[in-house]
């Protein structure tokens, strides 16, 4: 009896595997959402400079996937944010021209304090890590954003890291704006 049970089990398993192998229905479903890719340029107080790469955005069940293909950046960690206006132009602040100041501040429709991508400004993103060759080729997730939220806004890379706090310096303590792209 055990031999018959064993043979029947093997036969059922083989039929199941054969049926699954011949099926034309895919077993996994890929998420089909629009992807938006933008150019990113170096910025300075004098204006918008050379293209340094691209950033792609795509909605996912976990939030907004942000994929970077960037080069010619200073190595290390950099503040990375969505800004409230769709411009990378220089502007004047306190009588002095500054890089990409026309982009305004961090995207912050909920009027929260600066923080992590999970609890701060909606535009607070994970820090961007640039390798020793000046490249940042990575995918980050903004858990509270969707592509529709950021259409018409700017994405900004700041010199230096981001401590996700307003202390000891406001807005994470990052430095000057060094690269920017407009999400159109």
C-alpha positions in Angstrom: 0.0 0.0 0.0 2.8 2.4 0.8 4.3 1.7 -2.6 1.0 2.5 -4.4 0.7 5.7 -2.3 4.2 6.7 -3.1 3.8 6.1 -6.9 0.5 8.0 -6.9 2.1 11.0 -5.1 5.0 11.1 -7.6 2.6 10.9 -10.5 0.4 13.7 -9.2 3.5 15.9 -8.6 4.8 15.3 -12.1 1.4 16.1 -13.6 1.3 19.3 -11.5 4.8 20.4 -12.6 4.0 19.6 -16.2 0.8 21.6 -16.1 2.5 24.6 -14.5 5.4 24.5 -17.0 3.0 24.6 -19.9 0.8 27.3 -18.6 0.7 30.6 -20.6 -0.4 32.7 -17.7 2.5 34.4 -15.9 3.0 33.5 -12.3 4.2 36.9 -11.2 2.7 40.2 -12.1 5.1 43.2 -12.6 3.9 46.5 -11.5 3.1 48.6 -14.6 3.2 52.2 -13.5 4.6 55.2 -15.5 8.2 56.0 -15.1 9.4 59.6 -15.4 13.1 60.3 -16.1 14.6 63.8 -15.8 18.0 65.4 -16.4 20.0 66.7 -13.4 22.4 69.6 -13.8 25.2 71.0 -11.7 24.1 74.4 -10.2 25.9 77.4 -8.9 25.2 81.1 -8.0 26.0 81.8 -11.7 23.3 79.5 -13.1 22.5 76.0 -14.3 25.6 74.1 -15.5 26.4 70.9 -17.2 24.2 67.8 -17.1 25.5 65.3 -14.6 23.1 62.5 -15.1 19.5 61.4 -14.7 17.0 60.5 -12.0 14.0 58.3 -12.6 10.8 58.1 -10.6 8.3 55.3 -10.4 5.4 54.6 -8.1 5.5 51.3 -6.2 3.5 49.7 -3.4 6.2 50.9 -0.9 6.2 54.5 -2.1 8.1 56.4 -4.8 11.2 54.6 -6.2 13.9 57.2 -7.0 16.7 55.8 -9.2 19.8 57.9 -9.7 22.4 57.7 -12.5 24.6 60.6 -11.5 28.3 61.5 -11.9 30.7 64.3 -11.2 29.6 64.9 -7.6 31.7 65.2 -4.5 32.1 61.9 -2.8 30.3 61.2 0.5 26.8 61.7 1.9 24.6 64.5 0.6 21.2 65.9 1.5 18.6 65.0 -1.0 15.2 66.6 -1.2 12.2 67.5 -3.2 11.8 71.3 -3.3 8.6 73.3 -3.6 9.1 75.0 -6.9 10.0 73.7 -10.3 13.1 75.8 -11.0 16.8 75.3 -10.7 17.7 78.9 -11.4 19.8 81.0 -9.0 18.0 83.6 -7.0 18.9 86.3 -4.5 18.7 85.9 -0.7 19.9 88.4 1.8 21.5 90.5 -1.0 23.5 87.5 -2.3 22.9 85.2 -5.3 22.6 81.5 -4.4 22.5 78.3 -6.4 19.0 77.1 -7.3 17.3 79.3 -4.7 14.4 79.7 -7.1 13.4 76.2 -6.2 12.3 77.5 -2.8 12.4 75.4 0.4 11.7 71.7 1.0 8.3 70.4 -0.3 6.3 70.6 2.9 2.5 70.7 2.3 1.8 69.3 5.8 3.9 72.1 7.5 6.0 69.6 9.6 9.5 70.0 10.9 12.5 68.6 9.1 13.0 64.9 9.7 13.3 61.5 8.1 11.5 60.4 4.9 9.0 58.7 7.3 8.1 61.7 9.5 9.5 65.0 8.3 8.8 67.2 5.3 7.2 65.3 2.4 10.2 66.3 0.4 12.7 64.8 2.9 14.4 61.9 1.1 17.1 59.4 2.2 20.6 60.8 2.0 22.4 60.3 -1.2 25.7 58.3 -1.0 28.2 59.3 -3.7 31.1 56.9 -4.2 34.8 57.8 -4.3 34.6 58.2 -8.1 31.8 60.8 -7.9 29.0 58.5 -8.9 25.6 57.9 -7.4 23.9 54.9 -9.0 21.3 53.7 -6.6 17.5 53.4 -6.0 16.0 55.0 -2.9 12.4 54.9 -1.7 10.3 57.9 -0.5 7.6 56.0 1.4 5.0 58.8 1.6 5.3 60.2 -2.0 3.7 59.3 -5.3 4.8 60.6 -8.7 1.7 62.8 -9.0 2.6 64.6 -5.8 5.9 65.9 -7.2 5.0 66.8 -10.8 6.3 70.4 -11.4 8.6 70.4 -8.4 12.5 70.3 -8.3 14.8 67.6 -6.8 17.9 68.9 -5.1 21.3 67.6 -4.0 23.0 69.6 -1.2 26.7 69.6 -0.4 27.3 67.5 2.8 25.0 65.2 4.7 21.6 65.5 6.3 21.1 64.7 10.0 17.3 64.7 9.6 16.9 67.4 12.2 16.7 71.1 12.6 19.4 71.0 15.2 22.1 72.1 15.5 21.4 73.7 12.0 18.1 74.1 10.3 17.1 71.7 7.5 19.5 68.9 8.4 22.7 71.0 8.3 23.3 70.4 4.6 25.4 72.8 2.6 24.9 74.6 -0.6 22.7 73.4 -3.4 25.0 71.6 -5.9 22.7 69.8 -8.4 19.1 70.1 -9.4 16.5 68.8 -11.8 12.9 69.8 -12.5 10.2 67.0 -12.5 8.0 67.8 -15.5 
